[in-house]
C-alpha positions as semicolon CSV with decimal commas, in nm:
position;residue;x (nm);y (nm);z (nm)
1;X;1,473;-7,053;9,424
2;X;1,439;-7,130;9,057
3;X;1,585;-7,453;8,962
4;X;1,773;-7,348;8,605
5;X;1,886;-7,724;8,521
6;X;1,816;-7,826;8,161
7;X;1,609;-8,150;8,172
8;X;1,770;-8,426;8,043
9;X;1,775;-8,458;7,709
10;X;1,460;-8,286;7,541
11;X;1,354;-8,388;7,130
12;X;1,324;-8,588;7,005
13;X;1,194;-8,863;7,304
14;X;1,407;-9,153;7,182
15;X;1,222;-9,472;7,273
16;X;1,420;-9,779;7,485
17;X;1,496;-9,982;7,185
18;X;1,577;-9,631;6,960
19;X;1,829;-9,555;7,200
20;X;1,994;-9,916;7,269
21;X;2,022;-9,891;6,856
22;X;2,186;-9,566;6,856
23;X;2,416;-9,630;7,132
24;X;2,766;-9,680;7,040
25;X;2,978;-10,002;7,077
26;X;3,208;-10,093;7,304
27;X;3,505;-10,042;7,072
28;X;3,329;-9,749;6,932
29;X;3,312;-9,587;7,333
30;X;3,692;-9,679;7,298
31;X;3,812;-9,525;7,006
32;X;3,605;-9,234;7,136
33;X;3,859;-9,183;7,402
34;X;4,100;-9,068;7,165
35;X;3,836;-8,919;6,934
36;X;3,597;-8,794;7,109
37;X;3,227;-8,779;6,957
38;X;3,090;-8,353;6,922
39;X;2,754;-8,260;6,904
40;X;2,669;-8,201;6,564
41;X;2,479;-7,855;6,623
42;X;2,730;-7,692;6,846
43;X;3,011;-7,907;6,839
44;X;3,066;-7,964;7,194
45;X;3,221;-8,307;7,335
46;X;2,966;-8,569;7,412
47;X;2,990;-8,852;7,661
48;X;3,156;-9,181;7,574
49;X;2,803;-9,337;7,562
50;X;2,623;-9,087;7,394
51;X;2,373;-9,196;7,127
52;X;2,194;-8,976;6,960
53;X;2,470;-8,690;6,812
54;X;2,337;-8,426;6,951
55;X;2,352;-8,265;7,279
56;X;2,129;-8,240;7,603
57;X;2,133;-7,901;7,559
58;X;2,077;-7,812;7,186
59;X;1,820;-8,105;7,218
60;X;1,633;-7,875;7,475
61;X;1,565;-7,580;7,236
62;X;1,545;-7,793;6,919
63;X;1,174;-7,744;6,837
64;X;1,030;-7,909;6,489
65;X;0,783;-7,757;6,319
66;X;0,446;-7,964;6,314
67;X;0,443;-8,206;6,093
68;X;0,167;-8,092;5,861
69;X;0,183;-8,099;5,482
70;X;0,189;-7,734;5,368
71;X;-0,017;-7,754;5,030
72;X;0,267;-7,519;4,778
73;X;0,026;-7,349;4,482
74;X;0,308;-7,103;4,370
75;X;0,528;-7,450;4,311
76;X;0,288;-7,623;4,093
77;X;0,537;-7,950;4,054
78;X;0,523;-8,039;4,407
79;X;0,207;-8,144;4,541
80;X;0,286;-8,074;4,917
81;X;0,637;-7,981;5,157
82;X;0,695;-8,009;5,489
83;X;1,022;-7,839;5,628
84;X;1,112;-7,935;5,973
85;X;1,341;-7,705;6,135
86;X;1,453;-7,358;6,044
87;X;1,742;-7,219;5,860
88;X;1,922;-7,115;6,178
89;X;2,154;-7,177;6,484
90;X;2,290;-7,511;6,513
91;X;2,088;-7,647;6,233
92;X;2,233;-7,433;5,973
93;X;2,599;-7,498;6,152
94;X;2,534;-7,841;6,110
95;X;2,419;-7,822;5,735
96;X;2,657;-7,583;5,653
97;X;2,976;-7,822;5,795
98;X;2,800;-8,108;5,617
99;X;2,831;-7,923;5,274
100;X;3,147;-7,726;5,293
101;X;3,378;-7,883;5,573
102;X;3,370;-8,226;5,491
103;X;3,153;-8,390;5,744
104;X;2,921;-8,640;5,612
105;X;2,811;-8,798;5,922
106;X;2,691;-8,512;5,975
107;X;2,391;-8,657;5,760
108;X;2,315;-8,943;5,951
109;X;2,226;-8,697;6,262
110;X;2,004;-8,476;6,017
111;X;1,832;-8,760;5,833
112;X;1,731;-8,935;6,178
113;X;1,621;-8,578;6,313
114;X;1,417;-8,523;5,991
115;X;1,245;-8,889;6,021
116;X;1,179;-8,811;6,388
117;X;0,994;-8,481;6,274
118;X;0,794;-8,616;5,994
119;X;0,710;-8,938;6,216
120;X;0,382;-9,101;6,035
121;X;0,344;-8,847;5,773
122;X;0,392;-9,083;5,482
123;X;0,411;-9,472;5,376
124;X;0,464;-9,713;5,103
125;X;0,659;-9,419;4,928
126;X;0,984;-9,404;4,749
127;X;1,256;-9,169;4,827
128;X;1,436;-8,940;4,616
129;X;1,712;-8,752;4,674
130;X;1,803;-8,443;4,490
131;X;2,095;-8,481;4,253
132;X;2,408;-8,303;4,244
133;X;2,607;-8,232;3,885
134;X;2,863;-8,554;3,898
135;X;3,163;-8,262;3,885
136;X;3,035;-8,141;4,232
137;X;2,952;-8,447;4,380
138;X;3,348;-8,589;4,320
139;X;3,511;-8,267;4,451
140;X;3,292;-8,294;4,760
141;X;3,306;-8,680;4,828
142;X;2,934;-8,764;4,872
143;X;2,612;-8,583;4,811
144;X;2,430;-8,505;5,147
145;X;2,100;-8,559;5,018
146;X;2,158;-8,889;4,941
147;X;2,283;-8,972;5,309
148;X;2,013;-8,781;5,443
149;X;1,750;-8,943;5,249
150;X;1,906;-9,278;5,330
151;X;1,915;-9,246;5,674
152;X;1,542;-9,112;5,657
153;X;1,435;-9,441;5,425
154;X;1,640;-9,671;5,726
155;X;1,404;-9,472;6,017
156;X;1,087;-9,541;5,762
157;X;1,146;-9,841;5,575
158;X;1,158;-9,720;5,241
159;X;1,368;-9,769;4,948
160;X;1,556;-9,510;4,812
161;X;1,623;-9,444;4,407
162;X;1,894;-9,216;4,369
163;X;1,884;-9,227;3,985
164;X;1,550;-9,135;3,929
165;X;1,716;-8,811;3,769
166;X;2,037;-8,655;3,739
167;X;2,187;-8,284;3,748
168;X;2,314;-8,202;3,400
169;X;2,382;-7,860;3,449
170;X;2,626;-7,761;3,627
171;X;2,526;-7,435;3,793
172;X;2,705;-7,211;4,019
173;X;2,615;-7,175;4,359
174;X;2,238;-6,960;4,425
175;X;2,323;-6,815;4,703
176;X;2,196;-6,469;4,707
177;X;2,012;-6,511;4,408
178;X;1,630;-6,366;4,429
179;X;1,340;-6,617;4,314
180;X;1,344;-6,561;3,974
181;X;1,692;-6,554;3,886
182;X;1,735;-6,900;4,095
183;X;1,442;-7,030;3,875
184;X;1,584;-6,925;3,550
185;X;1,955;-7,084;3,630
186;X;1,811;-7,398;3,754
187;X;1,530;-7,477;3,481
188;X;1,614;-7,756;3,267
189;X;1,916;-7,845;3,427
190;X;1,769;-8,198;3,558
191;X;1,687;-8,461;3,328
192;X;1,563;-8,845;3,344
193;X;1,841;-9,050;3,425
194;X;1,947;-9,265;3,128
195;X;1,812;-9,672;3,187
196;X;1,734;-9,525;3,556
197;X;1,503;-9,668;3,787
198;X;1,183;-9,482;3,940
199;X;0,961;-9,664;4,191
200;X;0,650;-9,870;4,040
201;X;0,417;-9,641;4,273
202;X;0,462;-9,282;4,124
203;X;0,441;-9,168;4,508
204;X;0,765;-8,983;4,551
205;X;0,903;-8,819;4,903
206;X;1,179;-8,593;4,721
207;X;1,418;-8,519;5,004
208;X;1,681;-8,195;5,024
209;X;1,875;-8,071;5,283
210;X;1,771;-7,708;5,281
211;X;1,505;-7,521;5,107
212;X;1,505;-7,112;5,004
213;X;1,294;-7,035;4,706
214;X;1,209;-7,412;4,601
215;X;1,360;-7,355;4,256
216;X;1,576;-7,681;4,312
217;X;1,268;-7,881;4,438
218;X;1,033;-7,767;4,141
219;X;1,324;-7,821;3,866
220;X;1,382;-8,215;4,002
221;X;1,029;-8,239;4,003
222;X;0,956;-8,150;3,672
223;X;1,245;-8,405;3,585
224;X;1,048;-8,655;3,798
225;X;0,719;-8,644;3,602
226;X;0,926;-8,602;3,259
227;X;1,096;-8,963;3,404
228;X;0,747;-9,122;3,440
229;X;0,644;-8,968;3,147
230;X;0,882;-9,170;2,914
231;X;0,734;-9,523;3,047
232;X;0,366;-9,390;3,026
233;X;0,253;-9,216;3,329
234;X;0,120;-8,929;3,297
235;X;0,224;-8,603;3,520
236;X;-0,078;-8,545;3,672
237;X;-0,085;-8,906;3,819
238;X;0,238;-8,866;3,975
239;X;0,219;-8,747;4,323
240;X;0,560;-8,548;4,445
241;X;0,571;-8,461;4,821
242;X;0,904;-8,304;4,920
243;X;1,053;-8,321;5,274
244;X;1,397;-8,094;5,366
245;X;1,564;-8,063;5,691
246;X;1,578;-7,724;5,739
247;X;1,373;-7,429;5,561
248;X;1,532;-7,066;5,516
């Protein structure tokens, strides 16, 4: 007889002291009674002392691609990507709940999934998150790169600078736009942020939650070397790698 159990848990292999940090509170296992914690890719109820947000069974079939930098010619501001997880199943249900049904812990899951991912793949770098247009930002509540990219730079020990740039234009949503169209909307529509602050080390992670044609990721990067560009540095010594959760 085949034995059809799902092993326990699955990726990523949470080490002891990972999981002690993760694990929630006594109060926290309380209050859970009454609200009870879901798994973050399929929503299903977790156990009181669940840590990581995400379920035994999504963590089973939750496979990240390998954590390689994928050198990007036809995006000539980036120097390198990696994507970890595709556009799909419970990853896009979480990303898409994030963004549009007001879940922001939902970031805290991704970010730790996308540090786990990327383990060792970079150091001594600052993070950037990609800006949203202020206007967005306040009807949503948050901006979900910046929790993801915090909860990445709290896995890595890195400092995040959020106002490295900023989103002046305030564009319409690109989905369903092809490549080009995307790329003309979004050109120009970042800028250096005003007295902002970029890291002394022009060695930039540029974090997102979700990549398509890279038209976002190419316009904040060319904002990014226009940033260093003002206090001297020239493009070419600025070295932009850009990490998103989930690639479509």
């Amino acid at each position: 007889m085949h034995d059809h159990t799902l092993p326990v848990g699955g990726w990523p292999k949470l080490l002891p002291e990972t999981e002690a940090r993760l694990r929630p509170t006594r109060k926290e296992q309380w209050i859970r009674l009454l609200f009870p914690a879901r798994c973050a890719l399929c929503d299903a109820v977790l156990p009181q002392d669940q840590s990581l947000l995400v379920c035994d069974p999504c963590r089973c079939v939750l496979v990240p691609a390998e954590p390689v930098w994928m050198p990007c010619p036809d995006w000539p501001e980036l120097d390198a990507w990696y994507g970890a997880f595709p556009y799909a199943g419970g990853v896009e249900q979480a990303i898409r709940r994030m963004k549009y049904n007001g879940c922001p812990g939902h970031a805290d899951v991704l970010g730790f999934l996308l540090a786990a991912a990327a383990a060792g793949m970079a150091s001594d770098c600052g993070i950037v998150p990609v800006p949203m247009h202020p206007r967005k930002e306040r009807a949503r509540g948050y901006n979900q790169a910046v929790l993801i990219a915090e909860e990445v730079g709290k896995e890595w020990n890195m400092d995040v600078f959020p106002f490295v740039v900023r989103k002046t234009g305030d564009t319409a949503a690109q989905n369903g736009k092809g490549r080009q169209r995307r790329r003309e909307v979004l050109a120009g529509t970042f800028s250096p942020c005003t007295g902002g602050e970029a890291p002394i080390r022009p060695d930039i992670l540029l974090i997102d939650d979700v990549v398509t044609t890279g038209s976002t990721l190419r316009a904040c990067a060319s904002a990014i070397r226009d940033a260093y560009g003002l206090v001297g540095v020239p493009a070419e010594s600025v070295r932009i790698r850009a990490l998103t959760v989930a690639y479509a």
